mmCIF file of C-alpha atoms in Angstrom:
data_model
loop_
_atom_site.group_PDB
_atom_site.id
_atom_site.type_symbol
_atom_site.label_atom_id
_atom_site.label_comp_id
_atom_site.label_asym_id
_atom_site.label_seq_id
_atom_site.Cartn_x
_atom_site.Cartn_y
_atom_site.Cartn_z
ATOM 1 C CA UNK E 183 0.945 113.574 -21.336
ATOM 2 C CA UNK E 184 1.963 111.475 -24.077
ATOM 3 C CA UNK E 185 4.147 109.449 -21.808
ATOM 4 C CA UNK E 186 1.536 108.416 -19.441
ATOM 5 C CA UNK E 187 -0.829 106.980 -21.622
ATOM 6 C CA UNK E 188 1.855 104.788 -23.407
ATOM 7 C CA UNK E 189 2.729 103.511 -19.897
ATOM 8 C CA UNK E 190 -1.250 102.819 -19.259
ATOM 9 C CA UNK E 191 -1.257 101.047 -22.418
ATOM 10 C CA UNK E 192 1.472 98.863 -21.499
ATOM 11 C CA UNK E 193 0.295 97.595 -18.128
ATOM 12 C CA UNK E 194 -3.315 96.963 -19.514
ATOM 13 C CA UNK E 195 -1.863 95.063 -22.028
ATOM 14 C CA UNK E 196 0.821 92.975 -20.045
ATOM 15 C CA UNK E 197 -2.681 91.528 -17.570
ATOM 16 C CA UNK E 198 -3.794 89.374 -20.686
ATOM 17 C CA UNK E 199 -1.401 86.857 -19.856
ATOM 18 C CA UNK E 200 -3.305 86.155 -16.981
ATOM 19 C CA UNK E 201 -6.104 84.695 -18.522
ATOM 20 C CA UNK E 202 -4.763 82.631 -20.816
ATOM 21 C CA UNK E 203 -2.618 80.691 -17.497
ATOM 22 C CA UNK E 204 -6.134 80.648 -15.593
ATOM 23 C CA UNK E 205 -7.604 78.794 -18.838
ATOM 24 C CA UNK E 206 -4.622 76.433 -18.398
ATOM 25 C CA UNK E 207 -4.541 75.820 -14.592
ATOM 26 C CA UNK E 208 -8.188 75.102 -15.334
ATOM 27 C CA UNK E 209 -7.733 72.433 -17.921
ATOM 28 C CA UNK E 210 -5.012 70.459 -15.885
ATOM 29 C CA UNK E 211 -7.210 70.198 -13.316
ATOM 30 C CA UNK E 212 -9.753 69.332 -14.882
ATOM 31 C CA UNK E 213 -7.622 66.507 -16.997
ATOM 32 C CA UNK E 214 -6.029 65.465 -13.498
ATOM 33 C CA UNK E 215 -9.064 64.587 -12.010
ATOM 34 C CA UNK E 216 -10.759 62.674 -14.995
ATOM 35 C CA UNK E 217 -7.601 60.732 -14.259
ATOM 36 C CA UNK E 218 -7.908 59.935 -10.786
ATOM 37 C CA UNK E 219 -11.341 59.560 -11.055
ATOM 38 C CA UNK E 220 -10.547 56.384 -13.929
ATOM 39 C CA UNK E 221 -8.025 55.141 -11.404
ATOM 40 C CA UNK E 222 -10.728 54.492 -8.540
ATOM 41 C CA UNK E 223 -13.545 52.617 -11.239
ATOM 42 C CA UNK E 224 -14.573 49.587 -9.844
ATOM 43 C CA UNK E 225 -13.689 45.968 -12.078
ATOM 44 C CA UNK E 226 -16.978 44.619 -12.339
ATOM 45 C CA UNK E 227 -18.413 48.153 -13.245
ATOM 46 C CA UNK E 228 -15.588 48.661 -15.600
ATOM 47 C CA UNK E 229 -16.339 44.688 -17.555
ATOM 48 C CA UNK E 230 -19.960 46.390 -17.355
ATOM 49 C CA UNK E 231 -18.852 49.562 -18.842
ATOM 50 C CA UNK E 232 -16.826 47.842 -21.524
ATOM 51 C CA UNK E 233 -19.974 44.747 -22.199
ATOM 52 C CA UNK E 234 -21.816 48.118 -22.801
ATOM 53 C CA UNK E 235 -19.708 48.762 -25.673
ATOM 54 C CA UNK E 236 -18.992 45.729 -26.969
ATOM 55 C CA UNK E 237 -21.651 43.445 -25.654
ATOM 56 C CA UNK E 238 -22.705 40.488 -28.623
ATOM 57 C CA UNK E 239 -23.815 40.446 -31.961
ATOM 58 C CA UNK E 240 -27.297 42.063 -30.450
ATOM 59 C CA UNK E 241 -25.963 45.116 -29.934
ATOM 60 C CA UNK E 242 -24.627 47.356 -27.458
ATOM 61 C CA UNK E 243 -26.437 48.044 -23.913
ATOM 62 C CA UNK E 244 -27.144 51.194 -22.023
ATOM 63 C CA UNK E 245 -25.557 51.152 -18.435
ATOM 64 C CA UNK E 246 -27.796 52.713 -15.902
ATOM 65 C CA UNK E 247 -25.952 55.683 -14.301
ATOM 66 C CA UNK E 248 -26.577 57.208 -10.857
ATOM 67 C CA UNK E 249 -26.494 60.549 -12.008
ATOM 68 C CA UNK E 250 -22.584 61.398 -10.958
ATOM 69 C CA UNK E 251 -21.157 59.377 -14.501
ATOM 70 C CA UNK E 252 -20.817 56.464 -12.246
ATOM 71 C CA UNK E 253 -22.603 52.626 -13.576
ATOM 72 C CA UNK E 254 -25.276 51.653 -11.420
ATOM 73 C CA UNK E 255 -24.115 49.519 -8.546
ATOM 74 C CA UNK E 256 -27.093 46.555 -9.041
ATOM 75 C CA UNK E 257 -26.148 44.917 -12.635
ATOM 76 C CA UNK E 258 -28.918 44.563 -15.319
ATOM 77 C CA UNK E 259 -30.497 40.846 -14.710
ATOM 78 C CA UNK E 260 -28.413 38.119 -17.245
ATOM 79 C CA UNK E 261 -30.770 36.051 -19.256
ATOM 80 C CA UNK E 262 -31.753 32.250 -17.731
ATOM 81 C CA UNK E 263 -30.927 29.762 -20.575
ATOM 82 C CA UNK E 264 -33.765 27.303 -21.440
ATOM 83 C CA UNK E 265 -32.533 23.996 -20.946
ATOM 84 C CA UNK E 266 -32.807 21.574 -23.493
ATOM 85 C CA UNK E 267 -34.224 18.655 -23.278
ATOM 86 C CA UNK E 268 -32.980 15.290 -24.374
ATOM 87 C CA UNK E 269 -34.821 12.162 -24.148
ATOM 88 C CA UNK E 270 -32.784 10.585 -21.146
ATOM 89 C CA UNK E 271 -34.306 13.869 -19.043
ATOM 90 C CA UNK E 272 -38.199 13.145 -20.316
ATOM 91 C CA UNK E 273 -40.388 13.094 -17.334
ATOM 92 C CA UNK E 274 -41.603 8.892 -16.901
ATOM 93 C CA UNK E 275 -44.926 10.355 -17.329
ATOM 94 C CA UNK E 276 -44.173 10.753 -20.799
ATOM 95 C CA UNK E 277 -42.932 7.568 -21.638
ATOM 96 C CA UNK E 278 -45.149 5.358 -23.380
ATOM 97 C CA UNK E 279 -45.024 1.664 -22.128
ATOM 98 C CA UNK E 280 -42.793 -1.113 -23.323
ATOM 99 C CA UNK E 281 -45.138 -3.346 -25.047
ATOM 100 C CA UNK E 282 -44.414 -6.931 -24.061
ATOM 101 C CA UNK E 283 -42.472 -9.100 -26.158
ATOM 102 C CA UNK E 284 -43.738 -11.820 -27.761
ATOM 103 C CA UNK E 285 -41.710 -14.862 -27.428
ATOM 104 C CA UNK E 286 -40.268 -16.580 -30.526
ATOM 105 C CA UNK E 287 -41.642 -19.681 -31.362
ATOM 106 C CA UNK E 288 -39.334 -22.576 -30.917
ATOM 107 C CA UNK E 289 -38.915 -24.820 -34.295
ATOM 108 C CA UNK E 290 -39.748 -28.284 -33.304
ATOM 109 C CA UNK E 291 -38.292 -31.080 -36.073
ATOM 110 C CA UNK E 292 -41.030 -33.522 -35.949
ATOM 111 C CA UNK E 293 -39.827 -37.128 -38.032
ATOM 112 C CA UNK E 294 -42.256 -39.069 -39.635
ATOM 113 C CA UNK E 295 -44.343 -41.695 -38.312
ATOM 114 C CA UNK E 296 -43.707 -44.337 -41.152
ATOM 115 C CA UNK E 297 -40.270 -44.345 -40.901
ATOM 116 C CA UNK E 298 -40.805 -47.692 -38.995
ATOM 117 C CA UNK E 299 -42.945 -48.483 -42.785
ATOM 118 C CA UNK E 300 -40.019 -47.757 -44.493
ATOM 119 C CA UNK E 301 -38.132 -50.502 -42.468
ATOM 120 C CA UNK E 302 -40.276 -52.768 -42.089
ATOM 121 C CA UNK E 303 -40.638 -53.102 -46.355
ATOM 122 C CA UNK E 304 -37.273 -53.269 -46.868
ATOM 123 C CA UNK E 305 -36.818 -56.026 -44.467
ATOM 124 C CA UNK E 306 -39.518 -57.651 -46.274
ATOM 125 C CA UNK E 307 -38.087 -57.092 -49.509
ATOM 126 C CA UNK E 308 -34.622 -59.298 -47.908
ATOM 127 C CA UNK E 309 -36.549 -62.318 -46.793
ATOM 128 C CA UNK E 310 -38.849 -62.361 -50.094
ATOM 129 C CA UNK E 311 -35.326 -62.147 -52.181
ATOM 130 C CA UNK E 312 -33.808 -64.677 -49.202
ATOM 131 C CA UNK E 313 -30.674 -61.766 -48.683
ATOM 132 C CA UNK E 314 -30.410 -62.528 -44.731
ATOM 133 C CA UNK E 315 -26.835 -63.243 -44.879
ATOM 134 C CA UNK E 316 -25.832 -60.946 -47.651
ATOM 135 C CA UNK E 317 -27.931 -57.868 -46.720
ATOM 136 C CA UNK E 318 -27.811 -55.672 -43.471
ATOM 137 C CA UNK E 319 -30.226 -53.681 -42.609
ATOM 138 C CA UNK E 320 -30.036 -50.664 -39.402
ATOM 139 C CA UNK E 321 -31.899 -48.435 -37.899
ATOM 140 C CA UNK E 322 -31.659 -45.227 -36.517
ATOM 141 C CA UNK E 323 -33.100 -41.836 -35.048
ATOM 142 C CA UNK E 324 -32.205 -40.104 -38.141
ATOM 143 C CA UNK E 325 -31.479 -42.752 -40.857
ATOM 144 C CA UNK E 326 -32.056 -46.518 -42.219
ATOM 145 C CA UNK E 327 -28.493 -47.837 -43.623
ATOM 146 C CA UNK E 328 -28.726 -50.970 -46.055
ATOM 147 C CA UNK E 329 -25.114 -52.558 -46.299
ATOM 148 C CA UNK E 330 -25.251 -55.140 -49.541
ATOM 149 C CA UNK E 331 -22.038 -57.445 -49.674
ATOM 150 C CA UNK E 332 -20.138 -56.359 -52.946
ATOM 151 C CA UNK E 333 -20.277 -59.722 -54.246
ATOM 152 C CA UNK E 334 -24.146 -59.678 -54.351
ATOM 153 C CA UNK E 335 -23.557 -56.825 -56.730
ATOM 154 C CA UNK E 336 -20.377 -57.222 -58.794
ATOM 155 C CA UNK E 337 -17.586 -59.569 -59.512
ATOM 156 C CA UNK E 338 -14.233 -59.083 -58.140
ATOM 157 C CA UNK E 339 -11.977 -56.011 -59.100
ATOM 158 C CA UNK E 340 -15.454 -54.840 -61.209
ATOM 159 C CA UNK E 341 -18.081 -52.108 -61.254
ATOM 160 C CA UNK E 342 -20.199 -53.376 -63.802
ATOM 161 C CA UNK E 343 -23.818 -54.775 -62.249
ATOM 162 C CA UNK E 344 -24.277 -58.420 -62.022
ATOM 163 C CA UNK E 345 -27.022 -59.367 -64.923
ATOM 164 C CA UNK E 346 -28.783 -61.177 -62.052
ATOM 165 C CA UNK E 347 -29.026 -58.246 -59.503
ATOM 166 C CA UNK E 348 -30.735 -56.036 -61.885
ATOM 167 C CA UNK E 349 -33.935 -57.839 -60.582
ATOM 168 C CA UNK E 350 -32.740 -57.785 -56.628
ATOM 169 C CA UNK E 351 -31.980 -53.719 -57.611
ATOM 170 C CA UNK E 352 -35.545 -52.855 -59.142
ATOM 171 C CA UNK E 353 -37.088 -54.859 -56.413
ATOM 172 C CA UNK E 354 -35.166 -52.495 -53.671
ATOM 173 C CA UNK E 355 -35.840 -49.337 -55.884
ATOM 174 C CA UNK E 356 -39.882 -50.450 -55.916
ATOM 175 C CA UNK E 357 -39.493 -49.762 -52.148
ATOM 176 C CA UNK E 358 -37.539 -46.353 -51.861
ATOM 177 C CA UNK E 359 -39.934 -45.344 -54.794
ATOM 178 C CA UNK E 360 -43.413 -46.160 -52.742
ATOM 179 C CA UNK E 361 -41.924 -43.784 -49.667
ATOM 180 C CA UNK E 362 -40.307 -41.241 -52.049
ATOM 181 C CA UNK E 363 -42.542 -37.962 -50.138
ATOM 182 C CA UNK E 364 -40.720 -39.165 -46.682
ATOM 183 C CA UNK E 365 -37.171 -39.658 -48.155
ATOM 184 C CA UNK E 366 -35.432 -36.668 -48.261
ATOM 185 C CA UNK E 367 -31.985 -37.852 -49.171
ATOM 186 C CA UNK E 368 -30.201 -41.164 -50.508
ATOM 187 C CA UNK E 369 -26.533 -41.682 -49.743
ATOM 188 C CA UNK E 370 -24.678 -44.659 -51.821
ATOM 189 C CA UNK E 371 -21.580 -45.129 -50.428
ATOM 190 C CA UNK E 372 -18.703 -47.598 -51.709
ATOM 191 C CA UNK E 373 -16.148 -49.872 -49.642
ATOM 192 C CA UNK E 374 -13.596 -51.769 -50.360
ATOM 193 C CA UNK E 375 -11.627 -53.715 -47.480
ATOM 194 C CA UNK E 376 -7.277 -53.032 -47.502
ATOM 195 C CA UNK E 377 -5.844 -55.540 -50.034
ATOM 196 C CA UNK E 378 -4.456 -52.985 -53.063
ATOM 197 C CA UNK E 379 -5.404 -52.926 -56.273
ATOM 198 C CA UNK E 380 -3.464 -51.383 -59.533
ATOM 199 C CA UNK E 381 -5.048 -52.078 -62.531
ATOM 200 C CA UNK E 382 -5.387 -49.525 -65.837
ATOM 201 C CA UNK E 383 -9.119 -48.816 -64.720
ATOM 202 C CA UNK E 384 -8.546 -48.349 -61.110
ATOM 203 C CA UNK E 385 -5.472 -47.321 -59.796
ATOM 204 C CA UNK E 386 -6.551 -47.710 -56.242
ATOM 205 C CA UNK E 387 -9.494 -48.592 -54.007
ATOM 206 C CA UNK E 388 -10.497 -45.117 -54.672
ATOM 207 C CA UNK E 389 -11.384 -45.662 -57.821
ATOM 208 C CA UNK E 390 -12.948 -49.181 -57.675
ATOM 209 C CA UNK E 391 -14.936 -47.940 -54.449
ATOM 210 C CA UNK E 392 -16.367 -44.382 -56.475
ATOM 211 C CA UNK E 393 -17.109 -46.623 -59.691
ATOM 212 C CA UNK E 394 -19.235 -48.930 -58.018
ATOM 213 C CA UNK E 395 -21.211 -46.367 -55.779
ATOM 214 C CA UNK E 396 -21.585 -44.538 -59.144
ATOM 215 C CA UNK E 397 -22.766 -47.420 -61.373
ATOM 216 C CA UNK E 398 -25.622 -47.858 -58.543
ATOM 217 C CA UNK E 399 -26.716 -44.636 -58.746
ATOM 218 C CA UNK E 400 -26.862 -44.244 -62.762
ATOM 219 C CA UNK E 401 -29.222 -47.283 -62.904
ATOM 220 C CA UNK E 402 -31.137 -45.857 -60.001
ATOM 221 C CA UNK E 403 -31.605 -42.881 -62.328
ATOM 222 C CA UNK E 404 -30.971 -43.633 -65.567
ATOM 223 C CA UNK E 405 -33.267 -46.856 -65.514
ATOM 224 C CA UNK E 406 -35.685 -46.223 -62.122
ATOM 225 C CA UNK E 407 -36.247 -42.657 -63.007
ATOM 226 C CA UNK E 408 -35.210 -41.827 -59.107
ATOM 227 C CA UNK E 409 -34.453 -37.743 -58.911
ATOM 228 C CA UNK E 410 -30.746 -36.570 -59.234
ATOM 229 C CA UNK E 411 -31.599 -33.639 -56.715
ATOM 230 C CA UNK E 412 -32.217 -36.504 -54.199
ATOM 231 C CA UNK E 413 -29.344 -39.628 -54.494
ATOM 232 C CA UNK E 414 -25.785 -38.986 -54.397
ATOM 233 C CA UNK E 415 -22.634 -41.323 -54.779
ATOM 234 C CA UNK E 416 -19.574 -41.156 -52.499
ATOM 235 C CA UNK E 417 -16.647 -43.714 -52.340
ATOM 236 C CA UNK E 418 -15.015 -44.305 -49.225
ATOM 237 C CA UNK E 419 -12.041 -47.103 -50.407
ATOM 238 C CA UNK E 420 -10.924 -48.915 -47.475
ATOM 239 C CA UNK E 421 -10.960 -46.156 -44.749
ATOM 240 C CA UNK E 422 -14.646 -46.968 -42.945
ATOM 241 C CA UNK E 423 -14.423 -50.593 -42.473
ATOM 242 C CA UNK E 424 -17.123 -52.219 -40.212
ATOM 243 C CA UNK E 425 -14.786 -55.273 -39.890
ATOM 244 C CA UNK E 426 -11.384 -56.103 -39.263
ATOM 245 C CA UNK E 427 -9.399 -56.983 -42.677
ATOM 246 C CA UNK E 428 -7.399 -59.759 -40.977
ATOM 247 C CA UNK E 429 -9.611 -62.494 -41.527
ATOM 248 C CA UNK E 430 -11.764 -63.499 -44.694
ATOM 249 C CA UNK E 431 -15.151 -63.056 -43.117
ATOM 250 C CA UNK E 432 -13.898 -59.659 -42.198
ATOM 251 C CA UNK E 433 -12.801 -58.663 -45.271
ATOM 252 C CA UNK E 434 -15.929 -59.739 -47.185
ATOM 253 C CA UNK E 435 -17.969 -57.731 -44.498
ATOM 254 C CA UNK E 436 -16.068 -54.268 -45.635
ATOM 255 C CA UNK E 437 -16.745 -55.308 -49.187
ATOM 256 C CA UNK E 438 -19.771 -53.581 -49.400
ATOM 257 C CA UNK E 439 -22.465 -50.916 -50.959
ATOM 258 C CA UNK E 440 -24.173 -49.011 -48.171
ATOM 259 C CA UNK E 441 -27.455 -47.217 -48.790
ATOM 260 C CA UNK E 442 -27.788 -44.320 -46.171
ATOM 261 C CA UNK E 443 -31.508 -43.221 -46.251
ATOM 262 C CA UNK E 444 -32.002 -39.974 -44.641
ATOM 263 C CA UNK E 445 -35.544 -39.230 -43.869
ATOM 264 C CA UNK E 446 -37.839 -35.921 -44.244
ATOM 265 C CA UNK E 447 -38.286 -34.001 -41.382
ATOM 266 C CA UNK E 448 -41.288 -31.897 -40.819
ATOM 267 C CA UNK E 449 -40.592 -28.526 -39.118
ATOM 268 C CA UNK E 450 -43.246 -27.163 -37.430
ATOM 269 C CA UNK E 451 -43.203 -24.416 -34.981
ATOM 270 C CA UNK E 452 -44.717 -23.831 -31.345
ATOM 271 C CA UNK E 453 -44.520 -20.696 -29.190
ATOM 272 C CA UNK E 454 -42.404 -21.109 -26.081
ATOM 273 C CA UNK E 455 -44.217 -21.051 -22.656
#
């Protein structure tokens, strides 16, 4: 008796073995399909699947499903970017008209009428001091140039003014003075002709040439009261003859003070057609 119910004991015992390898069998095959099921996913539904998960800084996405686990076949609608706009792309509509431009006036340099006044006094002034044959007198667009013969003016080798020119000079100044508002600029230039000189005082023409332009215009200033901002002195030596130096006459003819008048220019403006 005792004997057959440690046998039944036994056998009931050794079934529970059983159960535990059904459990098993059932969670390989479950595992094994999960797998094969992951091996079949479509790629755009897996990048779908892992946007869902990791899809921008607005957060993650739900994936419609069709019920089975499986992502929806039609993707979720992306977002249409707004496209900027950038002047270049502004309908013409919107552009406001080019106003017209209007043209710059042209400067127009307009000389004075009574530059022909100026001339004709200072030709006066050399017939009423009889200087036809020592005094030149020319005529430009731009300038009137008065060319005295040195010897008119100074001695030989000198600088210092003849005591009898003084009158001759405050004469000439009378007439620059009278058209001083048209005058915008005088120029005295000195000239010697080639033959050297080498004294203490003046080395070379240079110097002679500078100190006699110079002495012109500090009496012109110094004694006519003529503005500094509007005379100047330049000496040229013997480099701008108007003569040759191979005769006398020549010579004596590049001996010379010029006076270079410049004249005023009024600038006046008109629009261009």
């Amino acid at each position: 008796m005792d004997d057959k119910k440690k046998r039944k004991k036994r056998s009931g015992s050794s079934d529970n073995w059983l159960t535990t390898y059904g459990d098993m069998v059932t969670l390989l095959l479950t595992f094994f399909v999960l797998l094969f099921s992951f091996s079949n996913i479509n790629e755009t539904k897996w990048r779908e699947l892992v946007f869902a998960f990791t899809g921008g800084t607005s957060g993650g996405k739900i994936i419609p499903t069709d019920g089975n686990g499986n992502a929806d076949a039609t993707p979720p609608p992306m977002p249409t970017p707004t496209p900027k706009v950038t002047p270049s792309e502004t309908p013409a509509e919107s552009k406001s008209p080019t106003p017209t431009q209007t043209p710059k006036p042209t400067p127009t340099v307009r000389f004075p009428d009574n530059i022909d006044e100026i001339y004709n006094g200072i030709i006066g002034f050399v017939k009423d001091f009889e200087l036809e044959t020592k005094v030149e007198v020319n005529k430009t667009d731009f300038e009137i140039i008065i060319r005295f013969t040195d010897n008119v003016m100074f001695e030989s080798g000198r600088a210092e003014l003849k005591p009898e020119f003084h009158g001759v000079l405050n004469a000439f100044a009378n007439i620059l003075d009278r058209f001083e508002q048209e005058i915008e600029m005088i120029r005295i230039e000195g000239h010697t002709d080639n033959r050297p000189i080498n004294t203490w005082q003046f080395p070379s023409n240079w110097e002679l040439s500078t100190a006699r332009a110079v002495t012109v215009l500090r009496y012109l200033i110094e004694e006519k009261g003529f503005s500094p901002l509007k005379i100047s002195a330049v000496g040229y030596g013997e480099y701008h003859p108007v003569d040759t130096n191979d005769t006398a006459e020549g010579r004596a003819r590049n001996r010379r003070v010029d006076f270079v008048i410049t004249r005023s220019a009024n600038i006046t403006t008109t629009p261009e057609d």
